[in-house]
Short mmCIF file of C-alpha atoms and ligand atoms in Angstrom, two decimals:
data_model
loop_
_atom_site.label_atom_id
_atom_site.label_comp_id
_atom_site.label_asym_id
_atom_site.label_seq_id
_atom_site.Cartn_x
_atom_site.Cartn_y
_atom_site.Cartn_z
CA MET A 607 24.51 -3.00 -37.17
CA THR A 608 21.78 -0.43 -36.26
CA GLU A 609 23.16 1.57 -33.50
CA LEU A 610 20.61 3.71 -31.02
CA ARG A 611 20.29 7.14 -32.30
CA ARG A 612 22.60 8.37 -29.15
CA ASN A 613 23.71 11.36 -31.10
CA LEU A 614 20.70 13.20 -30.97
CA ASP A 615 20.73 16.04 -28.89
CA VAL A 616 18.45 16.92 -25.95
CA GLU A 617 16.45 19.41 -27.94
CA GLU A 618 15.89 16.67 -30.93
CA LEU A 619 14.83 14.22 -28.51
CA VAL A 620 12.19 16.24 -26.82
CA ARG A 621 10.70 17.39 -30.07
CA LEU A 622 10.40 13.62 -31.25
CA ASP A 623 8.67 12.60 -28.07
CA THR A 624 6.35 15.39 -28.31
CA ALA A 625 5.67 14.45 -31.89
CA HIS A 626 5.41 10.71 -31.55
CA HIS A 627 5.29 9.73 -28.20
CA MET A 628 2.12 8.96 -25.79
CA HIS A 629 3.34 8.68 -22.39
CA PRO A 630 1.14 6.73 -19.60
CA PHE A 631 -0.72 8.82 -17.38
CA THR A 632 -0.10 12.06 -19.07
CA ASP A 633 -2.01 15.18 -19.78
CA TYR A 634 -1.02 15.32 -23.50
CA LYS A 635 -1.99 19.41 -23.91
CA SER A 636 -0.19 20.44 -20.95
CA LEU A 637 2.85 18.57 -21.64
CA ALA A 638 3.45 19.85 -24.85
CA ALA A 639 2.44 23.59 -23.25
CA GLU A 640 5.06 23.32 -20.68
CA GLY A 641 7.88 22.16 -23.18
CA GLY A 642 7.89 18.61 -23.47
CA SER A 643 9.69 15.40 -21.31
CA ARG A 644 12.59 15.72 -18.94
CA ILE A 645 14.84 13.33 -20.65
CA ILE A 646 16.81 11.03 -18.47
CA THR A 647 20.16 9.53 -19.89
CA ARG A 648 21.50 7.54 -17.22
CA ALA A 649 21.40 6.50 -13.84
CA GLU A 650 23.79 5.04 -10.87
CA GLY A 651 23.15 4.25 -7.53
CA VAL A 652 20.36 6.06 -6.01
CA TYR A 653 20.92 8.83 -8.95
CA LEU A 654 19.31 9.66 -12.07
CA TYR A 655 21.05 12.02 -14.66
CA ASP A 656 19.29 14.17 -17.14
CA GLY A 657 20.17 15.73 -20.59
CA HIS A 658 21.67 18.67 -19.11
CA ASN A 659 23.62 16.35 -16.97
CA ASN A 660 21.99 17.56 -13.48
CA ARG A 661 22.10 14.79 -11.25
CA ILE A 662 18.68 13.92 -9.44
CA LEU A 663 18.28 11.89 -6.07
CA ASP A 664 15.38 9.36 -6.88
CA GLY A 665 13.37 9.14 -3.52
CA MET A 666 10.90 6.98 -6.04
CA ALA A 667 13.03 4.12 -6.98
CA GLY A 668 11.43 4.61 -10.39
CA LEU A 669 8.24 3.74 -9.92
CA TRP A 670 8.74 2.12 -6.62
CA CYS A 671 10.96 -0.61 -8.07
CA VAL A 672 14.58 -0.11 -8.49
CA ASN A 673 15.19 -2.02 -5.46
CA VAL A 674 18.73 -2.71 -5.59
CA GLY A 675 19.50 0.79 -7.21
CA TYR A 676 20.75 1.86 -10.71
CA GLY A 677 23.98 0.56 -12.63
CA ARG A 678 24.10 -2.97 -11.76
CA GLU A 679 26.73 -4.30 -13.75
CA GLU A 680 25.82 -8.04 -12.84
CA LEU A 681 22.55 -7.76 -13.86
CA ALA A 682 23.26 -6.35 -17.43
CA GLU A 683 26.21 -9.18 -17.63
CA VAL A 684 23.55 -12.11 -16.72
CA ALA A 685 20.77 -10.38 -19.41
CA TYR A 686 23.61 -10.66 -21.76
CA ARG A 687 24.81 -14.23 -21.43
CA GLN A 688 20.80 -15.36 -20.99
CA MET A 689 20.00 -13.51 -24.39
CA LYS A 690 23.14 -15.18 -26.46
CA GLU A 691 22.56 -18.81 -24.92
CA LEU A 692 18.45 -18.77 -25.40
CA PRO A 693 16.91 -15.37 -26.13
CA TYR A 694 13.35 -16.43 -25.88
CA TYR A 695 11.13 -19.68 -25.67
CA ASN A 696 7.78 -20.31 -24.56
CA THR A 697 6.59 -22.19 -21.22
CA PHE A 698 3.38 -22.98 -23.09
CA PHE A 699 2.64 -26.91 -23.79
CA LYS A 700 4.84 -28.43 -21.77
CA THR A 701 7.86 -26.60 -22.05
CA ALA A 702 10.40 -24.75 -19.58
CA HIS A 703 13.88 -23.61 -19.32
CA ALA A 704 16.15 -23.62 -16.56
CA PRO A 705 15.77 -19.25 -15.74
CA SER A 706 11.84 -19.95 -15.31
CA ILE A 707 12.00 -23.13 -13.11
CA GLU A 708 14.84 -21.80 -11.07
CA LEU A 709 12.81 -18.42 -10.46
CA ALA A 710 10.04 -20.12 -9.63
CA ALA A 711 11.66 -22.28 -7.12
CA LYS A 712 13.43 -19.10 -6.01
CA VAL A 713 10.44 -17.36 -5.15
CA ALA A 714 8.18 -20.34 -3.67
CA GLU A 715 10.98 -20.71 -1.07
CA LYS A 716 10.64 -17.03 -0.30
CA LEU A 717 6.82 -16.62 0.02
CA PRO A 718 4.99 -18.47 3.00
CA ALA A 719 5.45 -22.19 3.35
CA ASN A 720 1.62 -22.88 2.08
CA PHE A 721 2.76 -20.97 -1.40
CA ASN A 722 4.78 -23.43 -3.37
CA ARG A 723 3.69 -22.50 -7.23
CA VAL A 724 3.98 -19.34 -9.27
CA PHE A 725 2.52 -18.07 -12.61
CA PHE A 726 4.29 -15.71 -14.82
CA ALA A 727 3.29 -12.47 -16.18
CA ASN A 728 5.08 -9.23 -17.30
CA SER A 729 3.64 -6.51 -15.25
CA GLY A 730 1.82 -5.98 -12.15
CA SER A 731 -1.38 -5.32 -14.01
CA GLU A 732 -1.19 -8.65 -16.06
CA ALA A 733 -0.65 -10.24 -12.47
CA ASN A 734 -3.97 -9.13 -11.21
CA ASP A 735 -5.44 -10.20 -14.48
CA THR A 736 -4.35 -13.40 -13.83
CA ASN A 737 -5.69 -13.37 -10.06
CA VAL A 738 -9.11 -12.51 -11.39
CA ARG A 739 -8.98 -15.64 -14.22
CA MET A 740 -7.26 -17.73 -11.50
CA VAL A 741 -10.30 -16.77 -8.96
CA HIS A 742 -13.00 -17.49 -11.36
CA HIS A 743 -11.21 -20.88 -12.33
CA TYR A 744 -10.67 -22.00 -8.44
CA TRP A 745 -14.85 -21.42 -7.59
CA GLN A 746 -15.64 -23.13 -10.72
CA CYS A 747 -13.28 -25.81 -9.88
CA ALA A 748 -14.85 -25.88 -6.40
CA GLY A 749 -18.09 -26.40 -7.88
CA LYS A 750 -19.07 -22.96 -6.41
CA PRO A 751 -19.40 -20.71 -10.17
CA GLU A 752 -21.97 -18.71 -8.45
CA LYS A 753 -19.17 -17.20 -6.27
CA ARG A 754 -18.21 -14.23 -8.67
CA PHE A 755 -17.96 -11.14 -7.23
CA ILE A 756 -14.39 -9.77 -6.49
CA ILE A 757 -13.95 -7.07 -3.67
CA GLY A 758 -11.53 -4.26 -3.75
CA ARG A 759 -11.04 -0.87 -1.83
CA GLU A 760 -11.70 2.83 -2.80
CA ASN A 761 -8.36 4.44 -3.62
CA ALA A 762 -6.52 1.14 -4.35
CA TYR A 763 -4.09 0.91 -7.22
CA HIS A 764 -3.81 -2.69 -8.90
CA GLY A 765 -3.17 -1.34 -12.41
CA SER A 766 -3.99 0.16 -15.85
CA THR A 767 -5.35 -2.96 -17.91
CA VAL A 768 -9.17 -3.55 -17.82
CA ALA A 769 -9.15 -5.66 -15.02
CA GLY A 770 -6.22 -3.83 -13.06
CA ALA A 771 -8.43 -0.46 -13.74
CA ALA A 772 -11.58 -2.13 -12.06
CA LEU A 773 -9.96 -3.91 -9.32
CA GLY A 774 -8.35 -0.62 -8.13
CA GLY A 775 -10.44 2.10 -6.69
CA MET A 776 -8.94 5.20 -8.46
CA SER A 777 -12.19 7.17 -9.63
CA PRO A 778 -10.57 9.34 -12.27
CA MET A 779 -9.50 5.89 -13.99
CA HIS A 780 -13.01 4.68 -13.36
CA LYS A 781 -14.63 7.72 -15.20
CA GLN A 782 -12.53 6.97 -18.46
CA GLY A 783 -14.09 3.55 -18.47
CA GLY A 784 -11.78 1.80 -16.01
CA LYS A 785 -14.62 0.35 -14.44
CA LEU A 786 -15.95 -2.06 -17.36
CA ILE A 787 -16.53 -5.06 -15.00
CA PRO A 788 -19.94 -5.32 -13.01
CA THR A 789 -18.87 -8.05 -10.94
CA ILE A 790 -16.05 -5.97 -8.97
CA HIS A 791 -17.19 -3.93 -5.86
CA HIS A 792 -15.16 -1.62 -3.66
CA VAL A 793 -15.28 -0.72 0.12
CA MET A 794 -13.87 1.55 2.33
CA GLN A 795 -10.03 2.62 2.50
CA PRO A 796 -8.39 1.83 5.96
CA TYR A 797 -6.92 5.76 5.65
CA TRP A 798 -7.34 6.70 9.02
CA TYR A 799 -6.03 10.40 8.76
CA LYS A 800 -8.87 10.99 6.01
CA LEU A 801 -11.89 8.96 7.51
CA GLY A 802 -10.98 8.38 11.10
CA GLY A 803 -12.90 11.38 12.40
CA GLU A 804 -12.77 10.94 16.13
CA MET A 805 -12.40 7.39 16.28
CA THR A 806 -8.66 6.26 17.47
CA PRO A 807 -6.84 4.39 14.69
CA ALA A 808 -7.61 1.04 16.14
CA GLU A 809 -10.88 1.37 15.94
CA PHE A 810 -11.07 3.01 12.90
CA GLY A 811 -9.06 -0.15 11.40
CA LEU A 812 -12.14 -2.40 12.58
CA HIS A 813 -14.65 0.18 11.24
CA ALA A 814 -12.88 -0.19 7.88
CA ALA A 815 -12.66 -3.93 7.75
CA LYS A 816 -16.23 -4.12 8.68
CA SER A 817 -17.17 -2.18 5.31
CA LEU A 818 -15.85 -5.46 3.79
CA GLU A 819 -17.98 -7.64 6.02
CA ASP A 820 -21.04 -5.53 5.16
CA ARG A 821 -20.75 -5.58 1.82
CA ILE A 822 -20.07 -9.53 1.66
CA LEU A 823 -23.74 -9.93 3.61
CA GLU A 824 -25.25 -7.65 1.33
CA LEU A 825 -23.75 -9.53 -1.68
CA GLY A 826 -24.50 -12.45 -0.05
CA PRO A 827 -21.21 -14.82 0.74
CA GLU A 828 -22.23 -17.33 -1.46
CA ASN A 829 -21.79 -14.95 -4.21
CA VAL A 830 -18.57 -13.41 -3.24
CA ALA A 831 -15.62 -15.10 -4.85
CA ALA A 832 -12.43 -12.74 -3.29
CA PHE A 833 -11.12 -9.79 -1.90
CA ILE A 834 -8.00 -7.86 -2.97
CA GLY A 835 -5.81 -5.51 -1.19
CA GLU A 836 -2.30 -3.90 -1.32
CA PRO A 837 -0.53 -4.56 2.32
CA ILE A 838 0.26 -0.44 2.13
CA GLN A 839 -1.82 1.93 -0.41
CA GLY A 840 1.10 2.93 -2.51
CA ALA A 841 -0.24 5.05 -5.19
CA GLY A 842 -3.45 5.88 -2.70
CA GLY A 843 -0.92 7.88 -0.96
CA VAL A 844 1.25 5.28 1.13
CA ILE A 845 -1.77 4.39 3.35
CA ILE A 846 -0.51 2.50 6.20
CA PRO A 847 -3.54 0.36 7.62
CA PRO A 848 -4.07 0.41 11.43
CA GLU A 849 -2.87 -2.79 13.38
CA THR A 850 -6.32 -3.92 13.92
CA TYR A 851 -7.03 -3.98 9.99
CA TRP A 852 -5.55 -6.94 8.51
CA PRO A 853 -6.15 -9.29 11.21
CA GLU A 854 -9.76 -8.75 10.76
CA ILE A 855 -9.68 -8.96 7.20
CA ASN A 856 -8.23 -12.41 7.74
CA ARG A 857 -10.95 -13.28 9.97
CA ILE A 858 -14.00 -12.02 7.64
CA CYS A 859 -12.16 -13.63 4.71
CA LYS A 860 -12.06 -16.95 6.35
CA GLN A 861 -15.50 -16.63 8.23
CA TYR A 862 -16.70 -16.49 4.65
CA ASP A 863 -15.02 -18.45 2.51
CA ILE A 864 -13.36 -15.88 0.21
CA LEU A 865 -10.11 -15.87 -1.25
CA LEU A 866 -7.77 -13.27 0.01
CA ILE A 867 -5.25 -11.58 -2.51
CA ALA A 868 -2.37 -9.55 -1.23
CA ASP A 869 -1.31 -7.23 -4.09
CA GLU A 870 2.90 -7.17 -3.12
CA VAL A 871 3.77 -4.96 -6.24
CA ILE A 872 4.96 -2.49 -3.96
CA CYS A 873 5.61 -4.06 -0.82
CA GLY A 874 7.32 -7.08 -2.15
CA PHE A 875 11.03 -7.74 -2.24
CA GLY A 876 11.93 -5.73 1.08
CA ARG A 877 10.11 -2.46 1.24
CA THR A 878 8.51 -2.84 4.12
CA GLY A 879 12.04 -4.06 5.83
CA LYS A 880 10.51 -7.86 5.54
CA TRP A 881 10.52 -9.51 2.05
CA PHE A 882 6.83 -9.47 2.05
CA GLY A 883 4.44 -6.85 3.23
CA LEU A 884 2.06 -9.89 4.74
CA GLU A 885 4.95 -10.79 7.15
CA THR A 886 4.75 -6.99 8.25
CA PHE A 887 1.02 -6.96 8.93
CA GLY A 888 0.27 -10.65 9.43
CA ILE A 889 -1.67 -11.16 6.24
CA GLU A 890 -2.88 -14.62 5.19
CA PRO A 891 -3.50 -14.60 1.62
CA ASP A 892 -4.33 -17.12 -1.00
CA LEU A 893 -2.94 -15.35 -4.05
CA ILE A 894 0.17 -12.85 -3.98
CA THR A 895 0.85 -10.61 -6.71
CA MET A 896 4.39 -9.72 -7.17
CA ALA A 897 6.02 -7.55 -9.62
CA LYS A 898 8.61 -4.29 -9.54
CA GLY A 899 11.16 -5.28 -6.88
CA LEU A 900 11.18 -8.90 -8.31
CA SER A 901 13.53 -7.38 -10.92
CA SER A 902 14.14 -4.32 -9.57
CA GLY A 903 12.76 -3.12 -12.85
CA TYR A 904 15.74 -4.43 -15.06
CA MET A 905 13.51 -6.55 -16.90
CA PRO A 906 9.42 -6.49 -17.15
CA ILE A 907 8.28 -9.54 -15.13
CA ALA A 908 5.76 -10.25 -12.74
CA ALA A 909 4.16 -13.34 -11.17
CA THR A 910 1.04 -14.52 -9.05
CA GLY A 911 1.98 -16.58 -5.88
CA VAL A 912 -0.57 -19.50 -5.79
CA SER A 913 -1.18 -20.90 -2.51
CA ASP A 914 -1.68 -24.70 -2.20
CA ARG A 915 -5.27 -24.20 -1.65
CA VAL A 916 -5.89 -22.84 -5.20
CA ALA A 917 -2.94 -24.74 -6.94
CA ASP A 918 -4.20 -28.12 -5.35
CA MET A 919 -7.79 -27.52 -6.33
CA ILE A 920 -7.26 -26.31 -10.03
CA THR A 921 -4.56 -29.23 -10.77
CA ALA A 922 -7.04 -31.63 -9.56
CA ASN A 923 -10.02 -30.26 -11.43
CA GLY A 924 -9.19 -27.81 -13.65
CA GLY A 925 -8.21 -29.48 -16.91
CA GLU A 926 -6.40 -27.04 -19.14
CA PHE A 927 -5.92 -23.47 -17.40
CA PHE A 928 -6.73 -21.42 -20.97
CA HIS A 929 -4.71 -18.53 -19.70
CA GLY A 930 -1.10 -17.22 -20.06
CA TYR A 931 1.04 -14.76 -22.09
CA THR A 932 3.55 -14.94 -24.77
CA TYR A 933 6.22 -13.92 -22.43
CA SER A 934 5.19 -15.34 -19.26
CA GLY A 935 8.29 -16.80 -17.83
CA HIS A 936 10.54 -15.11 -20.35
CA PRO A 937 14.14 -16.84 -19.75
CA VAL A 938 15.96 -13.08 -20.25
CA ALA A 939 13.38 -11.63 -17.41
CA CYS A 940 13.98 -14.69 -15.11
CA ALA A 941 17.62 -14.73 -14.90
CA VAL A 942 17.68 -10.84 -14.24
CA ALA A 943 14.77 -11.81 -11.68
CA LEU A 944 17.01 -14.76 -10.31
CA LYS A 945 20.35 -12.35 -9.83
CA ASN A 946 18.36 -9.54 -8.54
CA ILE A 947 17.06 -11.58 -5.80
CA GLU A 948 20.74 -12.66 -5.03
CA ILE A 949 21.81 -9.13 -4.62
CA ILE A 950 19.12 -8.27 -2.05
CA GLU A 951 20.02 -11.69 -0.24
CA SER A 952 23.82 -11.19 -0.67
CA GLU A 953 23.88 -7.63 0.59
CA GLY A 954 21.27 -8.08 3.35
CA LEU A 955 18.93 -5.21 1.99
CA VAL A 956 15.70 -6.39 3.61
CA GLU A 957 17.75 -6.45 7.05
CA LYS A 958 19.12 -3.15 6.07
CA ALA A 959 15.56 -1.47 5.31
CA ALA A 960 14.16 -2.99 8.91
CA THR A 961 17.03 -2.05 11.23
CA GLU A 962 19.17 0.90 9.87
CA THR A 963 18.03 2.91 7.05
CA GLY A 964 14.03 1.91 7.48
CA PRO A 965 14.18 3.41 11.18
CA HIS A 966 16.51 6.53 10.28
CA LEU A 967 14.07 7.58 7.51
CA ALA A 968 10.94 7.22 10.11
CA LYS A 969 12.87 9.40 12.50
CA ARG A 970 14.04 12.20 10.03
CA LEU A 971 10.44 12.21 8.66
CA ALA A 972 9.08 12.56 12.04
CA GLU A 973 10.62 15.77 12.39
CA PHE A 974 8.26 17.28 10.21
CA ASN A 975 5.49 16.60 12.32
CA ASP A 976 5.55 20.26 13.99
CA HIS A 977 5.66 21.70 10.33
CA PRO A 978 2.94 23.77 9.70
CA LEU A 979 1.53 22.18 6.70
CA VAL A 980 2.39 18.53 7.95
CA GLY A 981 -0.32 16.94 9.30
CA GLU A 982 1.55 13.44 10.03
CA THR A 983 3.99 11.63 8.78
CA ARG A 984 4.00 7.86 7.97
CA CYS A 985 6.37 5.10 7.29
CA VAL A 986 7.30 1.71 7.32
CA GLY A 987 10.72 0.12 6.16
CA LEU A 988 11.52 2.50 3.43
CA ILE A 989 8.00 3.42 2.20
CA GLY A 990 6.90 6.73 3.78
CA ALA A 991 4.57 9.71 3.33
CA ILE A 992 3.94 13.39 4.45
CA GLU A 993 0.48 14.04 4.78
CA LEU A 994 -0.21 17.90 3.82
CA THR A 995 -2.80 19.53 5.59
CA LYS A 996 -4.87 22.80 5.47
CA ASN A 997 -5.41 22.61 9.25
CA LYS A 998 -3.19 20.58 11.47
CA GLU A 999 -5.72 20.06 14.50
CA THR A 1000 -9.09 19.60 12.98
CA ARG A 1001 -7.08 17.52 10.04
CA GLU A 1002 -8.88 19.75 7.52
CA ARG A 1003 -7.76 18.85 3.85
CA PHE A 1004 -7.05 20.95 1.02
CA GLU A 1005 -9.48 21.87 -1.68
CA PRO A 1006 -8.95 20.80 -4.68
CA ALA A 1007 -7.22 17.63 -3.68
CA GLY A 1008 -3.77 17.48 -5.03
CA LYS A 1009 -3.18 21.06 -6.11
CA VAL A 1010 -0.90 21.87 -2.96
CA GLY A 1011 0.76 18.38 -3.35
CA THR A 1012 1.45 19.52 -6.78
CA MET A 1013 3.15 22.67 -5.77
CA CYS A 1014 5.24 20.46 -3.63
CA ARG A 1015 6.05 18.09 -6.02
CA ASP A 1016 7.37 20.79 -8.23
CA HIS A 1017 9.34 22.16 -5.48
CA PHE A 1018 11.20 18.93 -5.57
CA PHE A 1019 11.28 19.18 -9.36
CA LYS A 1020 13.34 22.02 -9.35
CA ARG A 1021 15.81 20.97 -6.85
CA ASN A 1022 16.60 17.94 -8.87
CA ALA A 1023 15.06 15.43 -6.20
CA ILE A 1024 12.02 13.26 -6.76
CA MET A 1025 9.19 12.45 -4.31
CA ARG A 1026 5.93 12.06 -5.64
CA ALA A 1027 2.42 13.72 -4.93
CA CYS A 1028 -0.27 11.23 -4.36
CA GLY A 1029 -2.88 13.67 -3.84
CA ASP A 1030 -1.82 15.99 -0.92
CA ALA A 1031 0.71 13.29 0.47
CA MET A 1032 4.33 13.38 -0.66
CA VAL A 1033 5.40 9.81 -0.95
CA LEU A 1034 8.69 8.65 -1.08
CA SER A 1035 10.15 4.91 -1.90
CA PRO A 1036 13.89 5.00 -2.37
CA PRO A 1037 16.06 2.08 -3.38
CA LEU A 1038 16.51 0.04 -0.57
CA VAL A 1039 20.33 0.71 -1.15
CA ILE A 1040 20.03 4.28 0.03
CA SER A 1041 22.61 5.37 2.47
CA THR A 1042 21.57 7.20 5.82
CA GLU A 1043 23.35 10.21 4.13
CA GLU A 1044 21.39 9.77 1.18
CA ILE A 1045 18.09 10.03 3.20
CA ASP A 1046 19.54 13.03 5.15
CA ALA A 1047 20.56 14.79 1.66
CA LEU A 1048 16.58 13.95 0.52
CA MET A 1049 15.24 15.06 3.92
CA SER A 1050 17.01 18.17 3.73
CA VAL A 1051 15.07 19.15 0.29
CA ALA A 1052 12.03 17.93 1.65
CA ARG A 1053 12.43 20.61 4.60
CA GLU A 1054 13.05 23.25 1.80
CA CYS A 1055 10.13 22.25 -0.36
CA LEU A 1056 7.80 22.13 2.43
CA ASP A 1057 8.82 25.78 3.48
CA ALA A 1058 8.61 26.98 -0.38
CA THR A 1059 5.01 25.43 -0.56
CA ALA A 1060 4.02 27.19 3.15
CA ARG A 1061 5.44 30.40 1.82
CA ASP A 1062 3.36 30.03 -1.30
CA LEU A 1063 0.05 29.47 0.33
CA GLY A 1064 1.04 32.52 2.97
CA ILE A 1065 1.21 30.38 6.00
CA MET A 1066 5.08 30.88 6.43
C1 PLP B 2573 0.20 -2.47 -5.96
C2 PLP B 2573 0.43 -2.26 -7.49
N1 PLP B 2573 -0.39 -3.15 -8.13
C3 PLP B 2573 -0.37 -3.20 -9.60
C4 PLP B 2573 0.64 -2.35 -9.85
C5 PLP B 2573 0.22 -2.43 -11.79
O1 PLP B 2573 1.90 -2.50 -11.98
P1 PLP B 2573 2.13 -2.46 -13.36
O2 PLP B 2573 2.46 -0.99 -13.52
O3 PLP B 2573 3.67 -3.24 -13.39
O4 PLP B 2573 1.13 -2.95 -14.26
C6 PLP B 2573 0.94 -1.31 -9.23
C7 PLP B 2573 1.97 -0.33 -10.14
O5 PLP B 2573 2.17 0.79 -9.58
C8 PLP B 2573 0.85 -1.29 -7.87
O6 PLP B 2573 1.44 -0.39 -7.28
#
């Protein structure tokens, strides 16, 4: 039997990594110059361990995904049993298996009442590709093929495939060929701290929503197919929209007969203190993107939730939907996701984020509001941000954007804790199992890192 080469020492792993492994979202030249990657060897609860046995407090749940925390024996056992029983079979051509069926039914149970069907993919990006295909298929079936424009938002993140990058509004990605779909447009994001000027958050929420209405009118409502948005923009810097924003977006999509896609890849499965961000913000979508918390990252799996409106139309009029992935509804991934949902339910992790750990995190974050470097703190459930600013009164931003955030992020790194810098917003999204004591430990490190960054800038 071939064993994993676990006997390689850390230096050898770093050497092989630098020589052979091209990482996602990485500057290869600077990674090599800085001595290579940090090697993570194991994890337990909210802690990672690296090759030098440092214990690292993971305030990001991996990449916003390990909702049930690390080291869950139950999930490993389910995967093992499923691999022995049926490691793989596809769900194309009128076949299925119990894990994919049970998971589809379970996810449908969690979604709003008008959602009864799901389509499986392997990543959030793929599920958003599915959304694009499904939106076009829907409007063709509805006899309106001219409805072809899809509108997203600046600074949104919807993944890294061709469609994911084009739907998102990340300009560095667009500059590298990520804007290859000419029918995708972008409108203003609801980022009050950066763009709100003299408006109140409530006024600005309506203003940002109006940018969608204006674009629809410009393109002609008869040509617009869909709008996509994350309930909270995660990678954009945990941008929590003003309360007025989503109800107005609902109204606009309904008025102009435009499908609304809620990208719940981060917000889904408890992150905001409800099962889905759409419940927190009152969003009324037609399609829902899910990934990450669906399996807590233990297996790659994603899904599109399909409303009755869309599913009934393409069932009645669509014939074969020529779309799918070899691993759509992979039995091992589905079995793990099912067990993961069972854990979230049985341990009351969503309620815990709503009533205990979420409010505690919000309170602890708010204590930074009088720090000289902090413009505002934001938090809903267990997702939050500390917005760094050059001037608290005028909300002036640092130039170049992201430099101070990266300095602060590096201080976390040195102290064996993880918070991520999205531009100059320090963001966090810890496992939903995090305790109030662990939140306190993370906040103590955050205080040290903010102070250290302020000292670096000579303002403390
Ligand atoms: C809102 C959102 N959508 C889509 C994606 C893409 O998911 P994946 O990286 O699994 O392709 C992400 C990833 O961070 C995300 O945050």
